Amino acid sequence: MSPAAFPPVKVGLLGLGTVGGGVTRVLARNAGEISRRAGREIVITHAAARNLDTTTANTAGMRLTEEALEVVDDPEVSIIVELMGGYEPARGLVLRALTNGKHVVTANKALIARHGNEIFAAASAAGMMVGFEAAVAGGIPIIKAIREGLAGNRLEWVAGIINGTANFILTEMRGKGRDFPEVLAEAQALGYAEADPTFDIEGIDAAHKLTILASIAFGIPLQFDKVYIEGISRITRDDVAYATKLGYRIKHLGIARRDQSGVQLRVHPTLIPQRQLLANVNGVMNAVLVKGDAVGQSLFYGAGAGAEPTASAVVADIIDVVRTLTADPDNRVPHLAFQPDALSDLPVVPMDEVETACYLRLQALDRPGVLADITRILAECGISIEALMQKEAPPSASVVPIVLLINRVREQRMNAAIAAIEALDSIRAPVVRIRLEYLDSD
Ligand code: HSE
């Protein structure tokens, strides 16, 4: 069917910031190819932004307003693209768009992770679609890959570098020994960081994305509040350097893993072997490693943030919606990959019960018997040491760093051992613990 056979599809855009600007430019630049792919022309006819004076978007031919509701209620528009971010008013506007009989495309991971269950139920009731490819890993089509390309597999785990800002900071700390605030400021200037950069640094943004990945990988409802979250703000340049000496890199990973008791959902800094491809994903780049029973390990790599990479995913979702405008709603790809009435109630495993290997860094007074105390505590807790490294103290320092690699152990037991070690008067708390994942085939 030639694109000219149907009238153009009219789109309403909420948000003309970094990503909104990218979407307007990509849609305009690639209009010819996009309409050949979608079978229709796609035009943004109505757009809303908080501050129209500062936008760098290509707004040619659009009605502009500062009232998002005007766009959501515009009867001419059949798709609403929500790029405002945040929970409210985005949630209310998206629900209203669905009730108004409009499909929705969003890049808002916070919204989907927290309110996705409600939004998808509203979409199903209204027979509408909600596209959210851009919510996870920016330009990497990981939602489509898991939901469709890997649909024949029983997925076992997903491990991803899903926050570009955190990866950029860790990369710069390792490669150039730069300071944390300086690198963060650069990531913000480049448009990678969230409006509130603590979301990037403290792992909340990655947890939003992991929530979504876990749901589509395992067919479970979105459960953001059950994710264990640890950020990168306590990682020092020393930790980065010790990890390198031991043959590892520190990456901030989101991990969703099915085990015998349920699903682990966790976001934390992680040592991974240097030989792993994932260990070599640097700068603002994202990557998601998926393990399926049939496919084995599959790695998806690309730009996880930025105007046009994110626009790439948003525009692909718009095209998907346009292609299925005439399809029977019951035969569309389900939002969470599994049929809504076939979601599983697999429990989320409490972090205390998760087993991992880990790296410990201790600051110990340089006196006889300290190592013996530490190894005694570990032995009493049934914890086995894989490697141990003690660095010479700099001449003026009162403490010496001791670095240990610990074999796989249940979190609860490791917590007890760390508490006992921190209680020694020869140790300066806190003990730094960074979990370690080999990411081999099991
Ligand atoms: N702040 C996010 C990041 C942007 O750094 O990855 C993309 O979600």
PDB file of C-alpha atoms in Angstrom, residues 218-221 223 226 261-263 342-348:
ATOM      1  CA  PHE A 218       9.664 -13.097  33.130  1.00  0.00           C
ATOM      2  CA  GLY A 219       6.037 -12.079  32.617  1.00  0.00           C
ATOM      3  CA  ILE A 220       5.612 -10.568  36.086  1.00  0.00           C
ATOM      4  CA  PRO A 221       3.830  -7.349  37.062  1.00  0.00           C
ATOM      5  CA  GLN A 223       7.301  -4.076  40.959  1.00  0.00           C
ATOM      6  CA  LYS A 226      10.792  -4.442  45.420  1.00  0.00           C
ATOM      7  CA  SER A 261      12.797 -19.248  44.993  1.00  0.00           C
ATOM      8  CA  GLY A 262      11.661 -16.491  42.675  1.00  0.00           C
ATOM      9  CA  VAL A 263      13.062 -13.459  40.889  1.00  0.00           C
ATOM     10  CA  ALA A 342      -1.107 -14.909  32.085  1.00  0.00           C
ATOM     11  CA  LEU A 343       1.244 -12.838  34.226  1.00  0.00           C
ATOM     12  CA  SER A 344       2.947 -14.872  36.925  1.00  0.00           C
ATOM     13  CA  ASP A 345       2.999 -14.222  40.656  1.00  0.00           C
ATOM     14  CA  LEU A 346       6.595 -15.432  40.968  1.00  0.00           C
ATOM     15  CA  PRO A 347       7.817 -13.862  44.226  1.00  0.00           C
ATOM     16  CA  VAL A 348      10.630 -11.329  44.307  1.00  0.00           C
TER      17      VAL A 348
END
